[in-house]
Short mmCIF file of C-alpha atoms in Angstrom, two decimals:
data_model
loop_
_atom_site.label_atom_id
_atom_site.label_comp_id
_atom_site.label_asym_id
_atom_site.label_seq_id
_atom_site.Cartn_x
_atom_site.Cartn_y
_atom_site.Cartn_z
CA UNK A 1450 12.77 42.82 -31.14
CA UNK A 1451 15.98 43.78 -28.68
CA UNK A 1452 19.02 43.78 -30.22
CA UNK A 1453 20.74 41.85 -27.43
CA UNK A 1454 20.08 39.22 -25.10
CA UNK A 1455 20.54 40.56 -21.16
CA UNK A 1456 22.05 37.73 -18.88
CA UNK A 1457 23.49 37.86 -15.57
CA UNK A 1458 24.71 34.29 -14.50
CA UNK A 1459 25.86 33.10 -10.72
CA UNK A 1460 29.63 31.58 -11.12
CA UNK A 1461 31.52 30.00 -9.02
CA UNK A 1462 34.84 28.10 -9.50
CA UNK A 1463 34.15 25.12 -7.00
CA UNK A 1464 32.30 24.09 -4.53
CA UNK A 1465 34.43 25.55 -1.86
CA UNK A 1466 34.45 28.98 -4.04
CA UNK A 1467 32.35 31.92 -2.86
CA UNK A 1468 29.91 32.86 -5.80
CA UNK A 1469 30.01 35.76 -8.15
CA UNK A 1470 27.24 37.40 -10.37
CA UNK A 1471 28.70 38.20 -13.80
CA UNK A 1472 26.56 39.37 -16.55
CA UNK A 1473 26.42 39.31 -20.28
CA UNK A 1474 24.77 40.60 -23.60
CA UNK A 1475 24.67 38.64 -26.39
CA UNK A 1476 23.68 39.98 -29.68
CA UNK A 1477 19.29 38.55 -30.67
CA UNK A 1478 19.25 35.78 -32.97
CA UNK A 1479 15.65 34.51 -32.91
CA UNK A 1480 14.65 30.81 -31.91
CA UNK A 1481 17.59 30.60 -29.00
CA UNK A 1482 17.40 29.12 -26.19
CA UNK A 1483 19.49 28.97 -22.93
CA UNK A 1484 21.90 26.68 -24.01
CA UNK A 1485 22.35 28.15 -27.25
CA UNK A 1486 23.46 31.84 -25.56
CA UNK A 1487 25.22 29.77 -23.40
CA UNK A 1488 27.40 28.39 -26.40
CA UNK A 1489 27.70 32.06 -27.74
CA UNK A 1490 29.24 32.98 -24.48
CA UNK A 1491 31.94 30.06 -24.90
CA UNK A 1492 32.59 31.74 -28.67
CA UNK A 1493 33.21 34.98 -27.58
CA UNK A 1494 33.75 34.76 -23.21
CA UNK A 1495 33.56 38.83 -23.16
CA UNK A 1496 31.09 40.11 -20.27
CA UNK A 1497 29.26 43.40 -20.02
CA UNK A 1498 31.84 45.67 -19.17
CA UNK A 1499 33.74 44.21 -22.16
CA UNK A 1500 36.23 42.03 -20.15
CA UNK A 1501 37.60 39.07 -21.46
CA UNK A 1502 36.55 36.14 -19.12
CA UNK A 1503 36.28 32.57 -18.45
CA UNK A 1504 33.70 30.62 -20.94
CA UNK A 1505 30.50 30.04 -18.40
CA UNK A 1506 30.86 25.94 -17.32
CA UNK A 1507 27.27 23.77 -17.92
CA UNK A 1508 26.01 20.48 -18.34
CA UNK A 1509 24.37 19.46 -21.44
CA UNK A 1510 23.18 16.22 -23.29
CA UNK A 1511 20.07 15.38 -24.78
CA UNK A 1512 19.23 19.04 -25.43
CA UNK A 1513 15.46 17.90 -25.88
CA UNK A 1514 14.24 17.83 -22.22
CA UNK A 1515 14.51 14.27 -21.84
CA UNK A 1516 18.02 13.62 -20.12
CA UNK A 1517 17.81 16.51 -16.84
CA UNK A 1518 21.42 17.44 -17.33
CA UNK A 1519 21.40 20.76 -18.00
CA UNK A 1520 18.27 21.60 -15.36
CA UNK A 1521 19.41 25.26 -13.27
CA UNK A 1522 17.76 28.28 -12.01
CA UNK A 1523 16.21 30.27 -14.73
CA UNK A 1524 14.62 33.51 -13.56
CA UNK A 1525 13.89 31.94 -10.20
CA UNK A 1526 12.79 28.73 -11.20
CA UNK A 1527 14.13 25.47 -11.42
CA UNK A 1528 13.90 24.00 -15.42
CA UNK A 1529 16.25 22.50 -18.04
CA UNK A 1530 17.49 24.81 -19.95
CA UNK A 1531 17.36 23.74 -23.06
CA UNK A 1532 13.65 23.75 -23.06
CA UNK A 1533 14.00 27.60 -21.95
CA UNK A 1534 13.06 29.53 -24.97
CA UNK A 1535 14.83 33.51 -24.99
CA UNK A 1536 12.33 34.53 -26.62
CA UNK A 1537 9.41 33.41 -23.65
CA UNK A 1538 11.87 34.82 -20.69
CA UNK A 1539 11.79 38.15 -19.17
CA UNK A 1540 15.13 39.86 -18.99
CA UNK A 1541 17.56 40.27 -17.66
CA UNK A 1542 17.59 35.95 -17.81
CA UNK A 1543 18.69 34.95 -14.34
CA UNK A 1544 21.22 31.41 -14.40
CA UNK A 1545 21.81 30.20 -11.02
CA UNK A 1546 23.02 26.62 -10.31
CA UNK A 1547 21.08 24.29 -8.55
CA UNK A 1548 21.31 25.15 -4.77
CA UNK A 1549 21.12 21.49 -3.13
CA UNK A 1550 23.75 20.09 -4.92
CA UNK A 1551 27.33 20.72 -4.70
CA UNK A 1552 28.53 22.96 -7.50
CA UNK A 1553 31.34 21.49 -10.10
CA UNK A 1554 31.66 25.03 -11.69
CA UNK A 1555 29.20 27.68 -12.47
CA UNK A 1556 26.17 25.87 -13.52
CA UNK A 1557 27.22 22.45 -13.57
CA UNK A 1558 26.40 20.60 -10.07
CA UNK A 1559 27.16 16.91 -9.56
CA UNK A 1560 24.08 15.25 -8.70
CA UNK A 1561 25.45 12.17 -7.50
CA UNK A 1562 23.04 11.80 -4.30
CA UNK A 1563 20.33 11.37 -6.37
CA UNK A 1564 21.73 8.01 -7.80
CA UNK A 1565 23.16 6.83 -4.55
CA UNK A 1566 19.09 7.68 -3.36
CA UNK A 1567 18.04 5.67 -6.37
CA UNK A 1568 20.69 2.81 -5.28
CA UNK A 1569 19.43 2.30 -1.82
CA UNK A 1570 16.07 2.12 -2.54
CA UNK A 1571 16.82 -0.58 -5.44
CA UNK A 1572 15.34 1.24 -8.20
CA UNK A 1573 15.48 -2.00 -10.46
CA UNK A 1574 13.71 -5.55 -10.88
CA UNK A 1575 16.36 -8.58 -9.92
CA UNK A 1576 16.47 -10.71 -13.44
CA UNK A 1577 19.69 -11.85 -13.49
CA UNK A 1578 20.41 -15.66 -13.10
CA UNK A 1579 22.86 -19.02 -13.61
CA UNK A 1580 20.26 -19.69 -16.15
CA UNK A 1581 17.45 -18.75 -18.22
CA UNK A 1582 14.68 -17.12 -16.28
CA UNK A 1583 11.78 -17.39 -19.20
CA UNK A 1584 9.76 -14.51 -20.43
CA UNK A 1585 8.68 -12.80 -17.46
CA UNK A 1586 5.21 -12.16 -16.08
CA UNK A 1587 2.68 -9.89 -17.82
CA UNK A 1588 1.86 -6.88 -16.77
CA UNK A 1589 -1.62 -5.54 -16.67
CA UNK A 1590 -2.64 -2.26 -18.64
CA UNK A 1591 -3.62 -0.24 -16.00
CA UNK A 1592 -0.71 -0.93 -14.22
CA UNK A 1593 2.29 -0.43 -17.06
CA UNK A 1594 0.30 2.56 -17.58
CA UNK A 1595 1.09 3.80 -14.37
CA UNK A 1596 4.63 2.65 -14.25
CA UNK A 1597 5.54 4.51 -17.65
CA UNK A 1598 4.22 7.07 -16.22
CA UNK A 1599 6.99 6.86 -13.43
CA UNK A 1600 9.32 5.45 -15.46
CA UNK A 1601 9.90 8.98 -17.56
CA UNK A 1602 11.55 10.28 -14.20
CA UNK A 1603 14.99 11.72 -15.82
CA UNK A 1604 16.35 12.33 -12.17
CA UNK A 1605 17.19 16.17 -13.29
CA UNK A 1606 16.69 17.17 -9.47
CA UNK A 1607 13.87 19.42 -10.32
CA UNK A 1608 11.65 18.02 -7.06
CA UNK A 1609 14.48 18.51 -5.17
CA UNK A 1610 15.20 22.15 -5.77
CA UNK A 1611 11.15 22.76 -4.60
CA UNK A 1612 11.22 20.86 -2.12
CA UNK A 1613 11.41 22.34 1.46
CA UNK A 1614 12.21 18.94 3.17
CA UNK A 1615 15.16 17.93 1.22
CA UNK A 1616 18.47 20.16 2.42
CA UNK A 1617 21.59 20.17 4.50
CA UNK A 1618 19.49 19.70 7.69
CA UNK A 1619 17.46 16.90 6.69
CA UNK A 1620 18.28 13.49 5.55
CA UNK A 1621 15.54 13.61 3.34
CA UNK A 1622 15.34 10.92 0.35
CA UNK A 1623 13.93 13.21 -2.05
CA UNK A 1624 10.52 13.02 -3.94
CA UNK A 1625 11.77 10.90 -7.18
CA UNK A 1626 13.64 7.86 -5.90
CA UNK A 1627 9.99 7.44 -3.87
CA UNK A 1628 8.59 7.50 -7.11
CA UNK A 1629 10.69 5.02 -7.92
CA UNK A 1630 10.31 2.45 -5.45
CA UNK A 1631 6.52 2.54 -6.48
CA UNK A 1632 7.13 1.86 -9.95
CA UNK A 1633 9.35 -1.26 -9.10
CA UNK A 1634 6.83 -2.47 -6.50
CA UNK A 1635 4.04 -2.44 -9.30
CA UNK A 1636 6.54 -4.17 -11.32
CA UNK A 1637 5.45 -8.37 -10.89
CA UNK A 1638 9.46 -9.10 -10.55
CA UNK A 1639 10.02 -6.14 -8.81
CA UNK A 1640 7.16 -6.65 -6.28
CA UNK A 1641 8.88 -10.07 -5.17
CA UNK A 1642 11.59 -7.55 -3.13
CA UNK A 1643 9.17 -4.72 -2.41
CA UNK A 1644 9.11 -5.23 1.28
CA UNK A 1645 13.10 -4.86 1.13
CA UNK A 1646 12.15 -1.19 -0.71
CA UNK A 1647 9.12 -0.47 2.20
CA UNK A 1648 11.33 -1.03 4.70
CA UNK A 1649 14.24 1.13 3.33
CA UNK A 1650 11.87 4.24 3.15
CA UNK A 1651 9.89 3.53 6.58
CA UNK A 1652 14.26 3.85 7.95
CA UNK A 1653 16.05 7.57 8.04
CA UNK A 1654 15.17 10.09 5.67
CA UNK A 1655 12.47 8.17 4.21
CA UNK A 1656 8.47 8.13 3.36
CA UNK A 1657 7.67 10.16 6.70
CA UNK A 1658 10.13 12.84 5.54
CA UNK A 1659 7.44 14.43 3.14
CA UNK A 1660 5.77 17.56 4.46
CA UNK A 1661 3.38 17.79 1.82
CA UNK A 1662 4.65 21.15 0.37
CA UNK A 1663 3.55 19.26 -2.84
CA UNK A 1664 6.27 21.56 -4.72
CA UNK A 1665 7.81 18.32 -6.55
CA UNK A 1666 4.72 17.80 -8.59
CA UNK A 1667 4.50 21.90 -9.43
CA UNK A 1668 8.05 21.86 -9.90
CA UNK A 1669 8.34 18.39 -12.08
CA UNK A 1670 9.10 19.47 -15.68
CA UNK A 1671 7.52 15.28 -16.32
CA UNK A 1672 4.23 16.09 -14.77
CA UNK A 1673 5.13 13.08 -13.09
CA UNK A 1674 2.23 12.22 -10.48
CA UNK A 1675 4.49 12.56 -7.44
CA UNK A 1676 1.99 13.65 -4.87
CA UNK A 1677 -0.25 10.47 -5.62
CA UNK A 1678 3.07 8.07 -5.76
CA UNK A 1679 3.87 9.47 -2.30
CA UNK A 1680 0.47 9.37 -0.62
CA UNK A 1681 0.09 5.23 -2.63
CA UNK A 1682 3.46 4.76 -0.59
CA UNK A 1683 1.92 6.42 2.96
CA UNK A 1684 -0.84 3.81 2.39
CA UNK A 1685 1.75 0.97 1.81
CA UNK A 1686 3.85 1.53 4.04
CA UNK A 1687 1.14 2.06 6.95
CA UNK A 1688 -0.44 -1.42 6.13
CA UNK A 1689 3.35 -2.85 6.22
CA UNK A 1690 3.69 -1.40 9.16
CA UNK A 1691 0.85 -2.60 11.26
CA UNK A 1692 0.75 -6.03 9.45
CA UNK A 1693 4.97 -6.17 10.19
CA UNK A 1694 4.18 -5.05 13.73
CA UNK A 1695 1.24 -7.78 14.31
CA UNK A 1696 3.29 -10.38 13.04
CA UNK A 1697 6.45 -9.80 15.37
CA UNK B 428 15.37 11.70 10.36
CA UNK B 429 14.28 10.39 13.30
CA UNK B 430 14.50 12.45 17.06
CA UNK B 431 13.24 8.94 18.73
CA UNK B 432 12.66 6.06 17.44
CA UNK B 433 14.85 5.98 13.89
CA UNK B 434 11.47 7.61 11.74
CA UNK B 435 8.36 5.91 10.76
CA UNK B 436 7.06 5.39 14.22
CA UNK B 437 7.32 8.76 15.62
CA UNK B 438 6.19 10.80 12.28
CA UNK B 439 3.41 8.57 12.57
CA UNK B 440 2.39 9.44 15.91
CA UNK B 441 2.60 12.56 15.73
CA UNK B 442 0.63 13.24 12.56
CA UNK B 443 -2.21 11.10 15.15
CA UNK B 444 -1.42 12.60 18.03
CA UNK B 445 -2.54 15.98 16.09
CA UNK B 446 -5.86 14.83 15.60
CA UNK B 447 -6.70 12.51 18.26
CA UNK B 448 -6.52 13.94 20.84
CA UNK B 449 -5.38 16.89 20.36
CA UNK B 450 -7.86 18.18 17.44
CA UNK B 451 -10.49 16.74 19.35
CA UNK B 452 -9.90 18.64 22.49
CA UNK B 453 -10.36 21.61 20.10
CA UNK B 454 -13.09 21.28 19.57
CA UNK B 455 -14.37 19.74 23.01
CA UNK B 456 -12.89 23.66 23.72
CA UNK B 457 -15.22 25.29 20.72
CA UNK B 458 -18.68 23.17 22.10
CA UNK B 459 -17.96 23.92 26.08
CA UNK B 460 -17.24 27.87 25.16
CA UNK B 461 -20.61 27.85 23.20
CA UNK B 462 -22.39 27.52 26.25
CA UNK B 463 -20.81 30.92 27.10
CA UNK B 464 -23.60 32.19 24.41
CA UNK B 465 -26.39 31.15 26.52
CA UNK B 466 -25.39 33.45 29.63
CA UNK B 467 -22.67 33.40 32.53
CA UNK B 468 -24.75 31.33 34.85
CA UNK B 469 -25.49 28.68 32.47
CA UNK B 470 -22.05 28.81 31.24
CA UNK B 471 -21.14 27.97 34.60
CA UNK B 472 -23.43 25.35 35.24
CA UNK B 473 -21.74 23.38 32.36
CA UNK B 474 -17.93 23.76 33.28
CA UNK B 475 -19.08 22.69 36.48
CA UNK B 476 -20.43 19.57 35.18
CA UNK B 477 -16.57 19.34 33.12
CA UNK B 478 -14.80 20.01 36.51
CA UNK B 479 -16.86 17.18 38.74
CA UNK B 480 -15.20 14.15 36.28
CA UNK B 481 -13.64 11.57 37.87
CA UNK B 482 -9.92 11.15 37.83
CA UNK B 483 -10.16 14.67 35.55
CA UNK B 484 -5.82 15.09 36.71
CA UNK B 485 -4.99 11.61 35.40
CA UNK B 486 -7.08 12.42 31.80
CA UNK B 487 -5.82 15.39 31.54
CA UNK B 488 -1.66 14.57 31.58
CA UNK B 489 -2.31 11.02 30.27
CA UNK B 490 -4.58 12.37 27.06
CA UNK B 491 -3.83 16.03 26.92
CA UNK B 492 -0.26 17.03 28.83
CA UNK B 493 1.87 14.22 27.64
CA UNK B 494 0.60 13.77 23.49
CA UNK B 495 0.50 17.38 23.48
CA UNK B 496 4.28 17.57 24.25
CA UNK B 497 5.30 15.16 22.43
CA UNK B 498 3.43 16.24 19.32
CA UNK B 499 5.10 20.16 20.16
CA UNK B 500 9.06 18.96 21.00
CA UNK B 501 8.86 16.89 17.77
CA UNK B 502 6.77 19.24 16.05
CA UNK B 503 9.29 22.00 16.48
CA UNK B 504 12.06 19.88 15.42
CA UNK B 505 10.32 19.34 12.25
CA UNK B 506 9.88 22.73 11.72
CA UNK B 507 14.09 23.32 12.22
CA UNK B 508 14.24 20.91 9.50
CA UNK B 509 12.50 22.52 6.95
CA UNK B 510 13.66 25.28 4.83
CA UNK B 511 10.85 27.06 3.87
CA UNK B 512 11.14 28.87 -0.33
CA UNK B 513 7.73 30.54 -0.25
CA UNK B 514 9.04 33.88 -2.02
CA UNK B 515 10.69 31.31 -4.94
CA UNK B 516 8.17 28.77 -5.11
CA UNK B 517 4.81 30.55 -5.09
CA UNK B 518 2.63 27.45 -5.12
CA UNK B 519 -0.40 27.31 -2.87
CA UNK B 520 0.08 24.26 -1.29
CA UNK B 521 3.73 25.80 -0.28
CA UNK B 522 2.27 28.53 1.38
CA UNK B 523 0.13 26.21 3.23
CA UNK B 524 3.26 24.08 3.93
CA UNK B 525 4.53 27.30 5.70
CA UNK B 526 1.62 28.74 7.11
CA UNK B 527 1.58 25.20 8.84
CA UNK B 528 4.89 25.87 10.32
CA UNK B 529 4.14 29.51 11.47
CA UNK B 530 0.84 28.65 12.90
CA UNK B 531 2.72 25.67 14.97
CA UNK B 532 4.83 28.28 16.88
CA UNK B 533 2.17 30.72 17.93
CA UNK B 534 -0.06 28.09 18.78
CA UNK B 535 2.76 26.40 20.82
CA UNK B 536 3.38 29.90 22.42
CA UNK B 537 -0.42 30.45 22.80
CA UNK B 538 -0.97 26.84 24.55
CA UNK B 539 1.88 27.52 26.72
CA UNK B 540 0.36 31.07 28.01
CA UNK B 541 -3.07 29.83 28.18
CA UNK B 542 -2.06 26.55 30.09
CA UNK B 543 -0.63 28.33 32.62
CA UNK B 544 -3.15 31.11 33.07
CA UNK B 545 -6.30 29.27 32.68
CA UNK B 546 -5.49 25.89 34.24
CA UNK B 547 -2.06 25.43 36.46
CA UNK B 548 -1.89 28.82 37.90
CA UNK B 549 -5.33 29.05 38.26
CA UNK B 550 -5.85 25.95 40.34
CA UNK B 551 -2.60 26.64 42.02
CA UNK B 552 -4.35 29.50 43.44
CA UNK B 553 -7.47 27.68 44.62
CA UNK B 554 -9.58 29.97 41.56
CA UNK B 555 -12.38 27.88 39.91
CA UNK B 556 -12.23 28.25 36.22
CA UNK B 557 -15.48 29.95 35.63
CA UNK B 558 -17.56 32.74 33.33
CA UNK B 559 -15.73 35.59 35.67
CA UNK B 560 -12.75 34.28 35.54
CA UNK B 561 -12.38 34.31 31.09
CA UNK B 562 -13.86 37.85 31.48
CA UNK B 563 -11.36 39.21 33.48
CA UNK B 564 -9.16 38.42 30.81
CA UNK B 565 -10.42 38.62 27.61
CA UNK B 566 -12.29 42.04 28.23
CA UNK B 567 -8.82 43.65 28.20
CA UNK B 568 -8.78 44.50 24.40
CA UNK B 569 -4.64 43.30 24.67
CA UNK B 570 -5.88 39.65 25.95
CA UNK B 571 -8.56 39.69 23.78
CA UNK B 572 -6.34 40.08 20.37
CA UNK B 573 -3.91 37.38 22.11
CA UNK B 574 -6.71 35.27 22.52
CA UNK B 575 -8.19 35.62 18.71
CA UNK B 576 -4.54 34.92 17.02
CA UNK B 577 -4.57 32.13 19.03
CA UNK B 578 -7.34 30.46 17.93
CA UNK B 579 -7.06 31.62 14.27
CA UNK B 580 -3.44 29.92 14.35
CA UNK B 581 -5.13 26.64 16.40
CA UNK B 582 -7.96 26.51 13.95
CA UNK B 583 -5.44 26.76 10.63
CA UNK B 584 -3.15 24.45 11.93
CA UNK B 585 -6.03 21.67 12.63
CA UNK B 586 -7.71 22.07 9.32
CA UNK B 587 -4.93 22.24 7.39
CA UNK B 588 -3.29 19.18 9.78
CA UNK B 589 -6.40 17.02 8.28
CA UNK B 590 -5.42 17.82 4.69
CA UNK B 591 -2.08 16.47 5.36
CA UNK B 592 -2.84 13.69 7.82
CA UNK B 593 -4.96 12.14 5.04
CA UNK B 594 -1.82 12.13 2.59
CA UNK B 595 0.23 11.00 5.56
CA UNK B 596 -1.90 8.29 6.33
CA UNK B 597 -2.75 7.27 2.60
CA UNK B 598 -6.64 8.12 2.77
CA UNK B 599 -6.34 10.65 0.05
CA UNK B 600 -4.66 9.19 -2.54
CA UNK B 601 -4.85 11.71 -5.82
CA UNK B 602 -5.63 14.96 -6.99
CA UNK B 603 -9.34 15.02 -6.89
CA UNK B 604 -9.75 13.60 -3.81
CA UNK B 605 -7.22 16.09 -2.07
CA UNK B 606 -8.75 18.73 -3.61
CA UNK B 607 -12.68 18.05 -2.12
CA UNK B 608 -10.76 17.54 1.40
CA UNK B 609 -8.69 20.49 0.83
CA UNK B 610 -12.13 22.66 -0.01
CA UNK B 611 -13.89 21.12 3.05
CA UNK B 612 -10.53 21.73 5.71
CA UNK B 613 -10.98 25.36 4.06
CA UNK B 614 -14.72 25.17 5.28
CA UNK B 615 -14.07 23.87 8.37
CA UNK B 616 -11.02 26.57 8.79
CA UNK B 617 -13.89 29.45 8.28
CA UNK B 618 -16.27 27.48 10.56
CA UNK B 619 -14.64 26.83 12.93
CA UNK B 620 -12.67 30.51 13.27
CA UNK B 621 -16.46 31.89 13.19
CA UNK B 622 -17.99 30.18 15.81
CA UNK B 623 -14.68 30.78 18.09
CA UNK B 624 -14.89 34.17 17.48
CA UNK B 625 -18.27 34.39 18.09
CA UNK B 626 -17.61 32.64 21.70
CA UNK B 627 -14.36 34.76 22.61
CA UNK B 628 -16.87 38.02 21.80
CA UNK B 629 -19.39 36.41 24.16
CA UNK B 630 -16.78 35.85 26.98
CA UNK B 631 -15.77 39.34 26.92
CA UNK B 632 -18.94 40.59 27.30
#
């Protein structure tokens, strides 16, 4: 067993900050993970060459994989970190913040565009009313089957740290809020605005964005079925098309 | 993000326009070089018989010149607009996503040589396209190599161009069914490279 855990972390004070590799050992404790050396560094902010420093800034929440905040660049690849066992890692452990989002401070990013993506796709079902809507329609098996399976998207950004298509050139909606607007258009309530939701991704930066790396599914910690969601939506949104385009 | 017409449209047409026509005239080029197998004069014979159809200037900008440019400007605008994370990503499918892109400027550069050469300076010069003609070329060992990365890059970028084109187009829908087309565009790939191999060996001589 090594007597010390080996990182060396990317910081960076702000977005407009140039980066910085610092690097750290942390004395072996077994069972740790990321976030747990992480909060050792904030005990005792010392780095390598024994200089005192500034306590490494992340994001944290759930701290069982199912929230996405504290998803970075561990050895290369994107992951939450909490899920990141020490002892499964080769060192040195790499930490690098995500690269397509603008960095709040070391590892923390603010992810915002992936909500306003979510918003303008309306990611939700319209219930609300003057009065009492009733118990709403039933969904078959088959397909609330398929929209939990969507549904356990935690928008951590994962898909859009693989993805190829989705960066500072491209206006690129990302893989998950496509996801999304499949889920919602299986959804019977949902599926009364779904042409509002086709048309926003047949616009800029939508459907036809997709390259077919196919890195969001590889890179989705969810094993969320991305690639089928987004070739489902090619179909939709080609009948829509042609159906729209007849109709005009 | 659209170069034309906002998005849908124009992705659209080009993920068509790279498989009818363009993929076809592939491999309308792979059956009319075969002939080449058979011997010079009976190569001959057959381009001959390609040359005398009607209207053969109007085809050839309305369903070769004019998709194939518009499939290569917005083609290589699509490539600008990737960023390409092979060495991070190691994923097969992401190699194939850049292979695609790589493949899309030597073919472009290829096409753009071998249009020239073989059909507007040519006929600008009053030379028939015939056995003699390819031979001249393609027995220099230089021309020869130019000529084989060319159609390795053409081949990979139409087989692997069907794999996507069914996603695009929502034929191919999940896993399994991507993975029997992606095994039978990797077929086709070796096919195809084979037999125009075979052809470019033949018109050397």
């Amino acid at each position: 067993m090594p007597d010390s855990i080996h990182l060396k972390i990317k910081r960076q004070n702000g977005s407009r900050d140039l980066p910085r590799w610092e690097e750290f050992k942390v004395p072996y404790k077994p069972n740790m993970n990321v976030l747990s050396v992480l909060m050792e560094i904030r005990k005792n902010p010392v780095n390598v060459n024994g200089e005192k420093t500034t306590p490494v800034v992340w994001d944290c929440s759930c701290l069982e994989e199912v929230c996405g905040a504290c998803t970075m660049v561990i050895n290369g690849n994107v992951r939450q970190a909490c899920s990141a066992l020490i002892d499964k890692l080769p060192q040195p452990i790499t930490l690098q913040p995500l690269s397509k989002f603008p960095v709040v401070r070391d590892l923390k990013v603010d992810r915002a565009v992936l909500f306003e993506h979510l918003k303008k796709v309306k990611a939700w079902v319209n219930i609300d009313g003057t009065f009492d809507l009733g118990p709403g329609p039933r969904v078959p098996e088959r397909e609330r089957r398929w929209m939990y399976e969507i549904s356990r998207c935690m928008t951590c950004g994962c898909c859009y740290e693989a993805c190829p298509n989705f960066n500072s050139r491209s206006k690129f909606i990302g893989p998950a809020p496509l996801a999304q607007v499949l889920r919602f258009n299986k959804h019977p309530i949902g599926a009364m605005t779904q042409e509002e939701r086709m048309e926003t991704i047949m616009g800029e930066g939508g459907i036809t964005d997709c390259g077919n790396a196919q890195n969001c599914i590889e890179a989705c910690p969810k094993k969320i079925p991305l690639t089928t969601a987004i070739a489902q939506l090619n179909r939709d949104t080609t009948i829509h098309g042609i159906r729209s385009w007849f109709r005009k | 993000m659209g170069l034309i017409t906002g998005n849908f449209l124009e992705r659209k047409i080009h993920s068509l326009t790279g498989i009818i026509p363009i993929g076809v005239f592939l491999l309308e080029h792979l059956i009319t070089n075969s002939f080449a197998l058979k011997g010079p004069e009976y190569y001959n014979q057959k381009i001959e018989a390609f040359q005398q159809i009607p209207f053969l200037v109007p085809i050839e900008i309305l369903l070769i010149a004019i998709p194939l440019a518009f499939h290569t400007i917005l083609g290589l605008y699509y490539v600008y607009l990737s960023k390409n994370n092979v060495l991070q990503y190691k994923y097969f499918r992401n190699y194939m996503f850049y292979l695609q892109r790589i493949t899309a400027i030597i073919t472009f550069l290829f096409v753009l040589y071998h249009a020239y050469t073989a059909r507007i300076a040519r006929a600008a010069a009053g030379i028939e396209i015939s056995y003699e003609f390819m031979n001249g070329i393609l027995s220099q060992p230089l021309f020869f190599i130019i000529y084989l990365v060319g159609l390795l890059a053409a081949v990979f970028h139409f087989s692997n161009g069907i794999y996507t084109f069914a996603i695009s187009w929502g034929i191919t829908l999940g896993p399994r069914s991507q993975k029997i087309l992606q095994n039978v565009c990797t077929a086709l790939f070796f096919i195809m490279s084979g037999v125009g191999t075979i052809e470019l060996i033949a018109l050397a001589g």
